[in-house]
JSON list of C-alpha atoms in Angstrom, two decimals:
[
{"chain": "A", "resi": 1, "resn": "MET", "atom": "CA", "xyz": [34.39, -83.87, -15.45]},
{"chain": "A", "resi": 2, "resn": "SER", "atom": "CA", "xyz": [36.93, -80.59, -16.13]},
{"chain": "A", "resi": 3, "resn": "GLU", "atom": "CA", "xyz": [36.45, -77.30, -13.76]},
{"chain": "A", "resi": 4, "resn": "TYR", "atom": "CA", "xyz": [35.37, -75.44, -17.09]},
{"chain": "A", "resi": 5, "resn": "SER", "atom": "CA", "xyz": [32.60, -75.96, -19.52]},
{"chain": "A", "resi": 6, "resn": "TRP", "atom": "CA", "xyz": [29.91, -74.96, -21.36]},
{"chain": "A", "resi": 7, "resn": "PRO", "atom": "CA", "xyz": [26.18, -75.10, -20.72]},
{"chain": "A", "resi": 8, "resn": "GLY", "atom": "CA", "xyz": [25.18, -78.50, -22.70]},
{"chain": "A", "resi": 9, "resn": "GLU", "atom": "CA", "xyz": [28.73, -79.88, -22.22]},
{"chain": "A", "resi": 10, "resn": "ASN", "atom": "CA", "xyz": [27.45, -81.63, -18.99]},
{"chain": "A", "resi": 11, "resn": "GLY", "atom": "CA", "xyz": [24.31, -83.19, -19.32]},
{"chain": "A", "resi": 12, "resn": "ARG", "atom": "CA", "xyz": [21.69, -80.52, -19.38]},
{"chain": "A", "resi": 13, "resn": "PRO", "atom": "CA", "xyz": [20.19, -79.41, -23.36]},
{"chain": "A", "resi": 14, "resn": "VAL", "atom": "CA", "xyz": [21.47, -76.09, -24.06]},
{"chain": "A", "resi": 15, "resn": "PRO", "atom": "CA", "xyz": [18.12, -73.77, -23.63]},
{"chain": "A", "resi": 16, "resn": "ASP", "atom": "CA", "xyz": [17.00, -71.77, -26.99]},
{"chain": "A", "resi": 17, "resn": "ALA", "atom": "CA", "xyz": [17.18, -68.45, -25.64]},
{"chain": "A", "resi": 18, "resn": "ALA", "atom": "CA", "xyz": [16.95, -66.45, -28.58]},
{"chain": "A", "resi": 19, "resn": "SER", "atom": "CA", "xyz": [13.16, -67.98, -29.35]},
{"chain": "A", "resi": 20, "resn": "ALA", "atom": "CA", "xyz": [12.64, -67.14, -25.88]},
{"chain": "A", "resi": 21, "resn": "TRP", "atom": "CA", "xyz": [14.58, -64.04, -25.53]},
{"chain": "A", "resi": 22, "resn": "ALA", "atom": "CA", "xyz": [10.97, -61.70, -25.43]},
{"chain": "A", "resi": 23, "resn": "GLY", "atom": "CA", "xyz": [9.77, -63.69, -23.13]},
{"chain": "A", "resi": 24, "resn": "THR", "atom": "CA", "xyz": [12.62, -63.40, -20.51]},
{"chain": "A", "resi": 25, "resn": "VAL", "atom": "CA", "xyz": [13.53, -59.91, -20.64]},
{"chain": "A", "resi": 26, "resn": "ARG", "atom": "CA", "xyz": [9.57, -59.28, -19.28]},
{"chain": "A", "resi": 27, "resn": "GLY", "atom": "CA", "xyz": [9.27, -62.48, -17.06]},
{"chain": "A", "resi": 28, "resn": "LEU", "atom": "CA", "xyz": [12.92, -61.66, -15.70]},
{"chain": "A", "resi": 29, "resn": "PRO", "atom": "CA", "xyz": [12.98, -57.57, -15.81]},
{"chain": "A", "resi": 30, "resn": "VAL", "atom": "CA", "xyz": [15.78, -56.06, -13.58]},
{"chain": "A", "resi": 31, "resn": "GLY", "atom": "CA", "xyz": [15.66, -56.59, -9.79]},
{"chain": "A", "resi": 32, "resn": "THR", "atom": "CA", "xyz": [14.25, -60.10, -9.26]},
{"chain": "A", "resi": 33, "resn": "ARG", "atom": "CA", "xyz": [15.08, -62.49, -7.13]},
{"chain": "A", "resi": 34, "resn": "ILE", "atom": "CA", "xyz": [16.21, -65.69, -9.13]},
{"chain": "A", "resi": 35, "resn": "THR", "atom": "CA", "xyz": [17.08, -69.50, -8.12]},
{"chain": "A", "resi": 36, "resn": "GLY", "atom": "CA", "xyz": [19.11, -71.86, -11.08]},
{"chain": "A", "resi": 37, "resn": "GLU", "atom": "CA", "xyz": [21.56, -74.54, -11.08]},
{"chain": "A", "resi": 38, "resn": "VAL", "atom": "CA", "xyz": [25.14, -73.63, -12.67]},
{"chain": "A", "resi": 39, "resn": "ILE", "atom": "CA", "xyz": [25.37, -75.47, -15.92]},
{"chain": "A", "resi": 40, "resn": "GLY", "atom": "CA", "xyz": [28.21, -74.11, -17.32]},
{"chain": "A", "resi": 41, "resn": "ARG", "atom": "CA", "xyz": [31.48, -72.31, -15.47]},
{"chain": "A", "resi": 42, "resn": "GLN", "atom": "CA", "xyz": [34.61, -70.55, -17.20]},
{"chain": "A", "resi": 43, "resn": "PRO", "atom": "CA", "xyz": [37.02, -67.89, -16.31]},
{"chain": "A", "resi": 44, "resn": "PHE", "atom": "CA", "xyz": [34.64, -65.39, -17.02]},
{"chain": "A", "resi": 45, "resn": "GLY", "atom": "CA", "xyz": [31.37, -66.37, -14.82]},
{"chain": "A", "resi": 46, "resn": "VAL", "atom": "CA", "xyz": [29.37, -69.22, -14.41]},
{"chain": "A", "resi": 47, "resn": "PHE", "atom": "CA", "xyz": [25.93, -69.77, -16.70]},
{"chain": "A", "resi": 48, "resn": "LEU", "atom": "CA", "xyz": [22.63, -71.25, -15.66]},
{"chain": "A", "resi": 49, "resn": "ALA", "atom": "CA", "xyz": [19.51, -72.53, -16.15]},
{"chain": "A", "resi": 50, "resn": "VAL", "atom": "CA", "xyz": [16.90, -70.00, -14.30]},
{"chain": "A", "resi": 51, "resn": "ASP", "atom": "CA", "xyz": [14.16, -72.29, -12.38]},
{"chain": "A", "resi": 52, "resn": "GLY", "atom": "CA", "xyz": [10.25, -71.47, -14.04]},
{"chain": "A", "resi": 53, "resn": "HIS", "atom": "CA", "xyz": [12.14, -69.49, -17.60]},
{"chain": "A", "resi": 54, "resn": "PRO", "atom": "CA", "xyz": [13.07, -72.62, -19.80]},
{"chain": "A", "resi": 55, "resn": "GLY", "atom": "CA", "xyz": [14.76, -70.52, -22.24]},
{"chain": "A", "resi": 56, "resn": "ALA", "atom": "CA", "xyz": [16.72, -68.07, -19.94]},
{"chain": "A", "resi": 57, "resn": "VAL", "atom": "CA", "xyz": [20.02, -68.27, -19.61]},
{"chain": "A", "resi": 58, "resn": "GLY", "atom": "CA", "xyz": [21.56, -66.64, -17.02]},
{"chain": "A", "resi": 59, "resn": "LEU", "atom": "CA", "xyz": [25.08, -65.41, -16.79]},
{"chain": "A", "resi": 60, "resn": "ALA", "atom": "CA", "xyz": [27.04, -64.43, -13.13]},
{"chain": "A", "resi": 61, "resn": "ARG", "atom": "CA", "xyz": [30.06, -62.95, -14.47]},
{"chain": "A", "resi": 62, "resn": "ILE", "atom": "CA", "xyz": [33.75, -63.20, -12.23]},
{"chain": "A", "resi": 63, "resn": "ASP", "atom": "CA", "xyz": [33.97, -59.19, -12.04]},
{"chain": "A", "resi": 64, "resn": "ARG", "atom": "CA", "xyz": [31.13, -59.43, -9.92]},
{"chain": "A", "resi": 65, "resn": "MET", "atom": "CA", "xyz": [32.32, -62.18, -7.92]},
{"chain": "A", "resi": 66, "resn": "PRO", "atom": "CA", "xyz": [34.27, -60.69, -4.41]},
{"chain": "A", "resi": 67, "resn": "GLY", "atom": "CA", "xyz": [38.11, -61.42, -4.89]},
{"chain": "A", "resi": 68, "resn": "CYS", "atom": "CA", "xyz": [38.19, -63.75, -1.96]},
{"chain": "A", "resi": 69, "resn": "MET", "atom": "CA", "xyz": [35.79, -66.34, -3.26]},
{"chain": "A", "resi": 70, "resn": "GLU", "atom": "CA", "xyz": [35.14, -69.21, -6.04]},
{"chain": "A", "resi": 71, "resn": "LEU", "atom": "CA", "xyz": [33.25, -69.87, -8.43]},
{"chain": "A", "resi": 72, "resn": "PRO", "atom": "CA", "xyz": [29.76, -72.25, -8.01]},
{"chain": "A", "resi": 73, "resn": "ALA", "atom": "CA", "xyz": [30.98, -75.66, -9.35]},
{"chain": "A", "resi": 74, "resn": "VAL", "atom": "CA", "xyz": [28.24, -77.43, -12.18]},
{"chain": "A", "resi": 75, "resn": "GLY", "atom": "CA", "xyz": [25.10, -78.54, -10.91]},
{"chain": "A", "resi": 76, "resn": "ARG", "atom": "CA", "xyz": [25.62, -76.20, -7.74]},
{"chain": "A", "resi": 77, "resn": "ARG", "atom": "CA", "xyz": [21.52, -74.60, -7.00]},
{"chain": "A", "resi": 78, "resn": "VAL", "atom": "CA", "xyz": [22.43, -70.83, -6.35]},
{"chain": "A", "resi": 79, "resn": "THR", "atom": "CA", "xyz": [20.53, -67.36, -5.92]},
{"chain": "A", "resi": 80, "resn": "GLY", "atom": "CA", "xyz": [20.43, -64.06, -6.80]},
{"chain": "A", "resi": 81, "resn": "GLU", "atom": "CA", "xyz": [19.56, -60.87, -8.93]},
{"chain": "A", "resi": 82, "resn": "VAL", "atom": "CA", "xyz": [18.70, -59.95, -12.45]},
{"chain": "A", "resi": 83, "resn": "ALA", "atom": "CA", "xyz": [20.84, -57.66, -13.01]},
{"chain": "A", "resi": 84, "resn": "TRP", "atom": "CA", "xyz": [21.17, -56.58, -16.59]},
{"chain": "A", "resi": 85, "resn": "HIS", "atom": "CA", "xyz": [19.96, -58.16, -20.00]},
{"chain": "A", "resi": 86, "resn": "ALA", "atom": "CA", "xyz": [22.26, -58.26, -23.09]},
{"chain": "A", "resi": 87, "resn": "ASP", "atom": "CA", "xyz": [20.23, -58.75, -26.16]},
{"chain": "A", "resi": 88, "resn": "HIS", "atom": "CA", "xyz": [23.49, -59.20, -28.40]},
{"chain": "A", "resi": 89, "resn": "ASN", "atom": "CA", "xyz": [23.73, -62.85, -26.74]},
{"chain": "A", "resi": 90, "resn": "HIS", "atom": "CA", "xyz": [20.43, -63.34, -24.75]},
{"chain": "A", "resi": 91, "resn": "GLN", "atom": "CA", "xyz": [22.17, -63.64, -21.12]},
{"chain": "A", "resi": 92, "resn": "VAL", "atom": "CA", "xyz": [20.20, -62.42, -18.02]},
{"chain": "A", "resi": 93, "resn": "GLY", "atom": "CA", "xyz": [22.74, -60.69, -15.80]},
{"chain": "A", "resi": 94, "resn": "ILE", "atom": "CA", "xyz": [22.90, -62.71, -12.82]},
{"chain": "A", "resi": 95, "resn": "VAL", "atom": "CA", "xyz": [25.21, -61.16, -9.35]},
{"chain": "A", "resi": 96, "resn": "LEU", "atom": "CA", "xyz": [24.38, -64.16, -7.18]},
{"chain": "A", "resi": 97, "resn": "ALA", "atom": "CA", "xyz": [23.00, -63.20, -3.73]},
{"chain": "A", "resi": 98, "resn": "GLU", "atom": "CA", "xyz": [26.21, -64.78, -1.61]},
{"chain": "A", "resi": 99, "resn": "TRP", "atom": "CA", "xyz": [28.28, -62.24, -4.08]},
{"chain": "A", "resi": 100, "resn": "ALA", "atom": "CA", "xyz": [25.85, -58.91, -3.34]},
{"chain": "A", "resi": 101, "resn": "GLY", "atom": "CA", "xyz": [25.74, -60.06, 0.60]},
{"chain": "A", "resi": 102, "resn": "HIS", "atom": "CA", "xyz": [29.54, -59.78, 0.90]},
{"chain": "A", "resi": 103, "resn": "GLU", "atom": "CA", "xyz": [30.76, -56.60, 2.28]},
{"chain": "A", "resi": 104, "resn": "ASP", "atom": "CA", "xyz": [34.95, -55.11, 0.49]},
{"chain": "A", "resi": 105, "resn": "LEU", "atom": "CA", "xyz": [36.26, -54.40, 3.89]},
{"chain": "A", "resi": 106, "resn": "LEU", "atom": "CA", "xyz": [39.50, -53.20, 2.21]},
{"chain": "A", "resi": 107, "resn": "PRO", "atom": "CA", "xyz": [38.46, -49.59, 1.87]},
{"chain": "A", "resi": 108, "resn": "ARG", "atom": "CA", "xyz": [37.97, -49.40, 5.16]},
{"chain": "A", "resi": 109, "resn": "PHE", "atom": "CA", "xyz": [41.57, -49.51, 6.11]},
{"chain": "A", "resi": 110, "resn": "ARG", "atom": "CA", "xyz": [44.10, -47.00, 5.57]},
{"chain": "A", "resi": 111, "resn": "ALA", "atom": "CA", "xyz": [48.62, -46.67, 6.46]},
{"chain": "A", "resi": 112, "resn": "GLY", "atom": "CA", "xyz": [49.27, -45.61, 9.69]},
{"chain": "A", "resi": 113, "resn": "GLN", "atom": "CA", "xyz": [45.63, -47.68, 11.39]},
{"chain": "A", "resi": 114, "resn": "VAL", "atom": "CA", "xyz": [45.96, -49.89, 13.83]},
{"chain": "A", "resi": 115, "resn": "VAL", "atom": "CA", "xyz": [44.09, -52.91, 14.24]},
{"chain": "A", "resi": 116, "resn": "VAL", "atom": "CA", "xyz": [42.59, -56.10, 15.71]},
{"chain": "A", "resi": 117, "resn": "GLY", "atom": "CA", "xyz": [42.80, -59.24, 13.51]},
{"chain": "A", "resi": 118, "resn": "ARG", "atom": "CA", "xyz": [43.06, -62.62, 14.42]},
{"chain": "A", "resi": 119, "resn": "ILE", "atom": "CA", "xyz": [45.61, -64.76, 14.00]},
{"chain": "A", "resi": 120, "resn": "THR", "atom": "CA", "xyz": [45.09, -67.77, 11.34]},
{"chain": "A", "resi": 121, "resn": "LYS", "atom": "CA", "xyz": [48.09, -69.31, 10.65]},
{"chain": "A", "resi": 122, "resn": "ILE", "atom": "CA", "xyz": [52.06, -69.11, 12.13]},
{"chain": "A", "resi": 123, "resn": "ALA", "atom": "CA", "xyz": [54.94, -69.51, 9.44]},
{"chain": "A", "resi": 124, "resn": "SER", "atom": "CA", "xyz": [58.44, -69.44, 9.79]},
{"chain": "A", "resi": 125, "resn": "ILE", "atom": "CA", "xyz": [57.76, -65.99, 8.26]},
{"chain": "A", "resi": 126, "resn": "GLY", "atom": "CA", "xyz": [55.82, -64.38, 10.09]},
{"chain": "A", "resi": 127, "resn": "VAL", "atom": "CA", "xyz": [52.21, -64.78, 11.06]},
{"chain": "A", "resi": 128, "resn": "PHE", "atom": "CA", "xyz": [48.67, -64.71, 9.45]},
{"chain": "A", "resi": 129, "resn": "VAL", "atom": "CA", "xyz": [46.80, -62.62, 10.15]},
{"chain": "A", "resi": 130, "resn": "ARG", "atom": "CA", "xyz": [42.45, -62.15, 9.48]},
{"chain": "A", "resi": 131, "resn": "LEU", "atom": "CA", "xyz": [41.49, -58.04, 9.37]},
{"chain": "A", "resi": 132, "resn": "GLY", "atom": "CA", "xyz": [37.91, -58.92, 7.75]},
{"chain": "A", "resi": 133, "resn": "HIS", "atom": "CA", "xyz": [36.15, -61.48, 5.54]},
{"chain": "A", "resi": 134, "resn": "CYS", "atom": "CA", "xyz": [38.81, -61.93, 2.82]},
{"chain": "A", "resi": 135, "resn": "VAL", "atom": "CA", "xyz": [41.19, -59.45, 4.20]},
{"chain": "A", "resi": 136, "resn": "GLU", "atom": "CA", "xyz": [43.77, -61.78, 5.77]},
{"chain": "A", "resi": 137, "resn": "GLU", "atom": "CA", "xyz": [47.66, -60.83, 5.76]},
{"chain": "A", "resi": 138, "resn": "LEU", "atom": "CA", "xyz": [51.30, -61.39, 6.38]},
{"chain": "A", "resi": 139, "resn": "LEU", "atom": "CA", "xyz": [51.96, -59.45, 9.62]},
{"chain": "A", "resi": 140, "resn": "PRO", "atom": "CA", "xyz": [56.48, -60.71, 9.22]},
{"chain": "A", "resi": 141, "resn": "LEU", "atom": "CA", "xyz": [58.02, -61.76, 12.56]},
{"chain": "A", "resi": 142, "resn": "THR", "atom": "CA", "xyz": [60.93, -58.95, 12.80]},
{"chain": "A", "resi": 143, "resn": "GLY", "atom": "CA", "xyz": [62.55, -57.48, 15.75]},
{"chain": "A", "resi": 144, "resn": "PRO", "atom": "CA", "xyz": [62.15, -58.49, 19.31]},
{"chain": "A", "resi": 145, "resn": "ALA", "atom": "CA", "xyz": [58.82, -60.81, 18.23]},
{"chain": "A", "resi": 146, "resn": "ALA", "atom": "CA", "xyz": [60.68, -62.65, 15.57]},
{"chain": "A", "resi": 147, "resn": "SER", "atom": "CA", "xyz": [59.70, -65.71, 17.23]},
{"chain": "A", "resi": 148, "resn": "ALA", "atom": "CA", "xyz": [56.65, -68.15, 16.01]},
{"chain": "A", "resi": 149, "resn": "GLU", "atom": "CA", "xyz": [56.85, -69.80, 18.61]},
{"chain": "A", "resi": 150, "resn": "ALA", "atom": "CA", "xyz": [55.31, -66.26, 20.49]},
{"chain": "A", "resi": 151, "resn": "PHE", "atom": "CA", "xyz": [52.34, -66.67, 18.50]},
{"chain": "A", "resi": 152, "resn": "ARG", "atom": "CA", "xyz": [48.83, -68.68, 18.67]},
{"chain": "A", "resi": 153, "resn": "GLU", "atom": "CA", "xyz": [46.75, -69.52, 16.12]},
{"chain": "A", "resi": 154, "resn": "GLY", "atom": "CA", "xyz": [43.38, -67.92, 17.02]},
{"chain": "A", "resi": 155, "resn": "ARG", "atom": "CA", "xyz": [44.52, -65.20, 19.23]},
{"chain": "A", "resi": 156, "resn": "GLU", "atom": "CA", "xyz": [43.82, -61.59, 19.38]},
{"chain": "A", "resi": 157, "resn": "LEU", "atom": "CA", "xyz": [46.70, -59.40, 17.80]},
{"chain": "A", "resi": 158, "resn": "ARG", "atom": "CA", "xyz": [47.04, -55.43, 17.64]},
{"chain": "A", "resi": 159, "resn": "VAL", "atom": "CA", "xyz": [48.08, -54.56, 13.72]},
{"chain": "A", "resi": 160, "resn": "ARG", "atom": "CA", "xyz": [48.95, -51.09, 12.32]},
{"chain": "A", "resi": 161, "resn": "ILE", "atom": "CA", "xyz": [48.36, -51.01, 8.37]},
{"chain": "A", "resi": 162, "resn": "VAL", "atom": "CA", "xyz": [51.76, -50.24, 7.03]},
{"chain": "A", "resi": 163, "resn": "THR", "atom": "CA", "xyz": [49.83, -49.59, 3.22]},
{"chain": "A", "resi": 164, "resn": "ALA", "atom": "CA", "xyz": [46.33, -50.19, 1.77]},
{"chain": "A", "resi": 165, "resn": "ASP", "atom": "CA", "xyz": [46.93, -51.13, -1.53]},
{"chain": "A", "resi": 166, "resn": "ARG", "atom": "CA", "xyz": [43.11, -51.42, -3.41]},
{"chain": "A", "resi": 167, "resn": "GLU", "atom": "CA", "xyz": [43.92, -51.45, -6.74]},
{"chain": "A", "resi": 168, "resn": "ARG", "atom": "CA", "xyz": [46.60, -54.96, -6.04]},
{"chain": "A", "resi": 169, "resn": "ASN", "atom": "CA", "xyz": [44.41, -56.00, -3.26]},
{"chain": "A", "resi": 170, "resn": "HIS", "atom": "CA", "xyz": [47.05, -56.27, -0.34]},
{"chain": "A", "resi": 171, "resn": "ILE", "atom": "CA", "xyz": [47.66, -55.08, 2.59]},
{"chain": "A", "resi": 172, "resn": "VAL", "atom": "CA", "xyz": [50.93, -54.76, 4.62]},
{"chain": "A", "resi": 173, "resn": "LEU", "atom": "CA", "xyz": [51.33, -55.08, 7.98]},
{"chain": "A", "resi": 174, "resn": "ALA", "atom": "CA", "xyz": [53.55, -54.37, 11.15]},
{"chain": "A", "resi": 175, "resn": "GLU", "atom": "CA", "xyz": [53.12, -54.82, 14.56]},
{"chain": "A", "resi": 176, "resn": "PRO", "atom": "CA", "xyz": [52.25, -51.26, 16.44]},
{"chain": "A", "resi": 177, "resn": "ALA", "atom": "CA", "xyz": [54.62, -49.02, 17.86]},
{"chain": "A", "resi": 178, "resn": "PRO", "atom": "CA", "xyz": [54.89, -49.27, 21.90]}
]
């Protein structure tokens, strides 16, 4: 099976969403908690068969997914909440629980701020420092601390935020001034 597939290509029948649409909207109003199974996966999101609603097709769009996460695989059981209804294509928009509970930490960081992170990987060009869930950046090895041998994975390290580019979801790190 390829990484991407449409509903119906994975041995599961495609729900007749159009004929069931009125009942789906009544039975799954915005805010309803759902469980279901991933029945299709595309670069823009995953399609879900919603438990208890055989005619419903759910869509969890990638634009609602935190950047550091991956789309769930076909066949995986998921939970979420109804976020919208799309009358034109009879789809129920779902925000997956694992996405909704994820906090985007990048906006907390600002240039000049000194923070504590944990070293996750050591490379010849620097050390990777995790500043929070989904926020891991490279601290280049320059100046007096230019040897990776001075660092070890798991060690806490103070770093200074040089820039925090929210559009590119990127932070530039440096060692704090003494």
